[in-house]
Each structure stands twice: as structure tokens, then as C-alpha cells.
Amino acid sequence: MLLHIPGVLSREQVADFRRRLDGTSWIDGRETVGHLGAQAKRNEQLPDASPLKRELGETILLALAKNPLFFSFALPFKYLPPRFNRYTGGGTYGFHVDGAVMNLAQGEQLRSDVSCTLFLCDPDEYEGGELVVADTYGEHMAKLPAGDMIVYPSSSLHQVTPVTRGARVASFFWVQSMVRDDGRRRLLFEMDSAIEALRASGADESAVLQLTGVYHNLLRQWAEV
Ligand code: NI
């Protein structure tokens, strides 16, 4: 399941990000993937050691910490620090699956459960550049307004189609979830959404409380923290 999370960054934050990203230097994106990925990938990235990458990444994670929709969907345990990429002049990243285990600082590792793409350009600024995610229900396409984010299971095949005009700038990163199984995570998300809707509609309080208890007890059974 893909989820569109609107307004992760404000228009002002996006404008500030764009100004600073336009003024920095980018490197070939193939430096951060293995041999197979390198054949499919044609884009640019911010270097891993870039202080700008670290600073903007921290701003994104702070914004996400205040986003209940993201929390409910991803049930985040830990994050790979956000990266930034840019596609121009036919740049593309053909169908691939992201690595399952990624290295964090100090020898720590992260299992990629949830993939995130935060769009930093509006759709009319470039041609192409759709994120296409293939799951058991078919292919889904995302090209969102600047500041919005798409999240999807990292187990999915996905691609970025060639950017034939303008530039597509985005941040991307992975989350290790407290709940590794996509199906269980989806059940919890749907249950949490239904409980919120019941609560907002003024439904019977004791029934809502009981359902909330079921939600937390399922999470207790399934969470790895
Ligand atoms: Ni990918």
C-alpha cells in the first residue's frame, strides 16, 4: 500500500531547501549503490558527508516526528538519515528493489521496511520523473506537490521514469518499522484510522476505548523494539 502524506514541509521550508540545494554541489548517484543498481541508476546525489544533507535531513525528521499520519502508517523505530537526489536531462532509475539492510553510523544497521520519497519540486517544473511502485495490486504512480511525501513498503519493485525536461529534486530515505511485516502494519494502520474516525464522530466511548486497547495489544504482540 502506498500512502500520500501531504504537507510534510511547508511552502516556506521547501523554498529554503530549494535555494540551498540549488547552490550546492552534487555527485554521481551511482556511488551509493551496488553493481546491479548502478546499471539502472542515472541521477545525482548530495555527498554522504555533506553538512547541508545532514542539516536538511534533520529538519525533515523533526517535521515527521510531529506527523501523526506518518507515525500511524510507518510505526517508525529508526531512520536512515535522509538523502537527496536530482534527476535532469533524461536521468532515470529503472525498476529495482532497495537493499534490505543498510549501514548506519557506528556499525549499526537498519532493515529497510518503509521507503519514503519527499518531493521538493512541483509536478509542473519537470516532465517525466514519476515514481512507479509495483505491488501485488499492479503499478501505482506518484508525482506529488513539493513538500508532500509518498511512503510504501520497501519490499516493492519501483522505478523513477526519465526526466525529459527541468529537474526533479527529492529527498529519500528508509525507515525500520517496529512492525516488520507489511500486512500487519497495514492492519494496524487501518484500525488506527477507524478508531480516530469513530472518536471524531462521537461514537460510544467505552467501545472506542475497548478497540483502542485491542490496537495497543496487537502492537504489543507484533512490535520489535
Ligand atoms: Ni529505490
mmCIF file with all atom_site columns, N, CA and C and ligand atoms in Angstrom, residues 33 87 93-94 96-99 115 117 131 152 156 158-160 172 174, ligand 1:
data_model
loop_
_atom_site.group_PDB
_atom_site.id
_atom_site.type_symbol
_atom_site.label_atom_id
_atom_site.label_alt_id
_atom_site.label_comp_id
_atom_site.label_asym_id
_atom_site.label_entity_id
_atom_site.label_seq_id
_atom_site.pdbx_PDB_ins_code
_atom_site.Cartn_x
_atom_site.Cartn_y
_atom_site.Cartn_z
_atom_site.occupancy
_atom_site.B_iso_or_equiv
_atom_site.pdbx_formal_charge
_atom_site.auth_seq_id
_atom_site.auth_comp_id
_atom_site.auth_asym_id
_atom_site.auth_atom_id
_atom_site.pdbx_PDB_model_num
ATOM   1  N  N  . VAL A 1 33  ? 25.241 2.860  -4.693  1.00 0.00 ? 33  VAL A N  1
ATOM   2  C  CA . VAL A 1 33  ? 24.550 1.577  -4.911  1.00 0.00 ? 33  VAL A CA 1
ATOM   3  C  C  . VAL A 1 33  ? 25.534 0.510  -5.355  1.00 0.00 ? 33  VAL A C  1
ATOM   4  N  N  . TYR A 1 87  ? 17.311 14.551 -10.616 1.00 0.00 ? 87  TYR A N  1
ATOM   5  C  CA . TYR A 1 87  ? 17.265 13.953 -11.958 1.00 0.00 ? 87  TYR A CA 1
ATOM   6  C  C  . TYR A 1 87  ? 17.081 15.072 -12.969 1.00 0.00 ? 87  TYR A C  1
ATOM   7  N  N  . TYR A 1 93  ? 15.893 6.039  -12.972 1.00 0.00 ? 93  TYR A N  1
ATOM   8  C  CA . TYR A 1 93  ? 16.346 4.921  -12.146 1.00 0.00 ? 93  TYR A CA 1
ATOM   9  C  C  . TYR A 1 93  ? 15.366 3.788  -12.436 1.00 0.00 ? 93  TYR A C  1
ATOM   10 N  N  . GLY A 1 94  ? 15.814 2.830  -13.268 1.00 0.00 ? 94  GLY A N  1
ATOM   11 C  CA . GLY A 1 94  ? 14.947 1.747  -13.714 1.00 0.00 ? 94  GLY A CA 1
ATOM   12 C  C  . GLY A 1 94  ? 14.482 0.858  -12.575 1.00 0.00 ? 94  GLY A C  1
ATOM   13 N  N  . HIS A 1 96  ? 13.910 -1.538 -9.698  1.00 0.00 ? 96  HIS A N  1
ATOM   14 C  CA . HIS A 1 96  ? 14.851 -2.164 -8.774  1.00 0.00 ? 96  HIS A CA 1
ATOM   15 C  C  . HIS A 1 96  ? 14.168 -2.375 -7.424  1.00 0.00 ? 96  HIS A C  1
ATOM   16 N  N  . VAL A 1 97  ? 14.795 -3.140 -6.574  1.00 0.00 ? 97  VAL A N  1
ATOM   17 C  CA . VAL A 1 97  ? 14.355 -3.263 -5.176  1.00 0.00 ? 97  VAL A CA 1
ATOM   18 C  C  . VAL A 1 97  ? 15.477 -2.694 -4.323  1.00 0.00 ? 97  VAL A C  1
ATOM   19 N  N  . ASP A 1 98  ? 15.120 -1.920 -3.310  1.00 0.00 ? 98  ASP A N  1
ATOM   20 C  CA . ASP A 1 98  ? 16.148 -1.326 -2.464  1.00 0.00 ? 98  ASP A CA 1
ATOM   21 C  C  . ASP A 1 98  ? 16.792 -2.389 -1.582  1.00 0.00 ? 98  ASP A C  1
ATOM   22 N  N  . GLY A 1 99  ? 18.037 -2.146 -1.194  1.00 0.00 ? 99  GLY A N  1
ATOM   23 C  CA . GLY A 1 99  ? 18.743 -3.069 -0.311  1.00 0.00 ? 99  GLY A CA 1
ATOM   24 C  C  . GLY A 1 99  ? 17.960 -3.297 0.980   1.00 0.00 ? 99  GLY A C  1
ATOM   25 N  N  . SER A 1 115 ? 9.804  2.748  2.594   1.00 0.00 ? 115 SER A N  1
ATOM   26 C  CA . SER A 1 115 ? 10.553 3.692  1.763   1.00 0.00 ? 115 SER A CA 1
ATOM   27 C  C  . SER A 1 115 ? 9.793  5.001  1.685   1.00 0.00 ? 115 SER A C  1
ATOM   28 N  N  . THR A 1 117 ? 9.695  8.964  -0.148  1.00 0.00 ? 117 THR A N  1
ATOM   29 C  CA . THR A 1 117 ? 10.163 9.971  -1.108  1.00 0.00 ? 117 THR A CA 1
ATOM   30 C  C  . THR A 1 117 ? 9.429  11.268 -0.823  1.00 0.00 ? 117 THR A C  1
ATOM   31 N  N  . LEU A 1 131 ? 7.428  8.449  -9.905  1.00 0.00 ? 131 LEU A N  1
ATOM   32 C  CA . LEU A 1 131 ? 7.807  7.280  -9.121  1.00 0.00 ? 131 LEU A CA 1
ATOM   33 C  C  . LEU A 1 131 ? 6.743  6.222  -9.395  1.00 0.00 ? 131 LEU A C  1
ATOM   34 N  N  . TYR A 1 152 ? 5.841  3.788  1.045   1.00 0.00 ? 152 TYR A N  1
ATOM   35 C  CA . TYR A 1 152 ? 5.423  2.484  0.514   1.00 0.00 ? 152 TYR A CA 1
ATOM   36 C  C  . TYR A 1 152 ? 6.350  1.409  1.067   1.00 0.00 ? 152 TYR A C  1
ATOM   37 N  N  . SER A 1 156 ? 8.735  -3.452 -2.310  1.00 0.00 ? 156 SER A N  1
ATOM   38 C  CA . SER A 1 156 ? 8.156  -3.261 -3.647  1.00 0.00 ? 156 SER A CA 1
ATOM   39 C  C  . SER A 1 156 ? 9.221  -2.980 -4.699  1.00 0.00 ? 156 SER A C  1
ATOM   40 N  N  . HIS A 1 158 ? 10.299 -0.799 -7.786  1.00 0.00 ? 158 HIS A N  1
ATOM   41 C  CA . HIS A 1 158 ? 9.910  0.576  -8.123  1.00 0.00 ? 158 HIS A CA 1
ATOM   42 C  C  . HIS A 1 158 ? 10.915 1.200  -9.076  1.00 0.00 ? 158 HIS A C  1
ATOM   43 N  N  . GLN A 1 159 ? 10.492 2.273  -9.733  1.00 0.00 ? 159 GLN A N  1
ATOM   44 C  CA . GLN A 1 159 ? 11.382 2.975  -10.651 1.00 0.00 ? 159 GLN A CA 1
ATOM   45 C  C  . GLN A 1 159 ? 11.043 4.459  -10.667 1.00 0.00 ? 159 GLN A C  1
ATOM   46 N  N  . VAL A 1 160 ? 12.002 5.262  -11.164 1.00 0.00 ? 160 VAL A N  1
ATOM   47 C  CA . VAL A 1 160 ? 11.742 6.666  -11.461 1.00 0.00 ? 160 VAL A CA 1
ATOM   48 C  C  . VAL A 1 160 ? 11.903 6.814  -12.964 1.00 0.00 ? 160 VAL A C  1
ATOM   49 N  N  . PHE A 1 172 ? 14.977 11.225 -0.131  1.00 0.00 ? 172 PHE A N  1
ATOM   50 C  CA . PHE A 1 172 ? 14.512 9.832  0.001   1.00 0.00 ? 172 PHE A CA 1
ATOM   51 C  C  . PHE A 1 172 ? 15.247 9.187  1.165   1.00 0.00 ? 172 PHE A C  1
ATOM   52 N  N  . TRP A 1 174 ? 14.835 5.624  4.305   1.00 0.00 ? 174 TRP A N  1
ATOM   53 C  CA . TRP A 1 174 ? 14.168 4.390  4.710   1.00 0.00 ? 174 TRP A CA 1
ATOM   54 C  C  . TRP A 1 174 ? 13.937 4.389  6.207   1.00 0.00 ? 174 TRP A C  1
HETATM 55 NI NI . NI  B 2 .   ? 14.873 2.702  -4.826  1.00 0.00 ? 1   NI  B NI 1
#
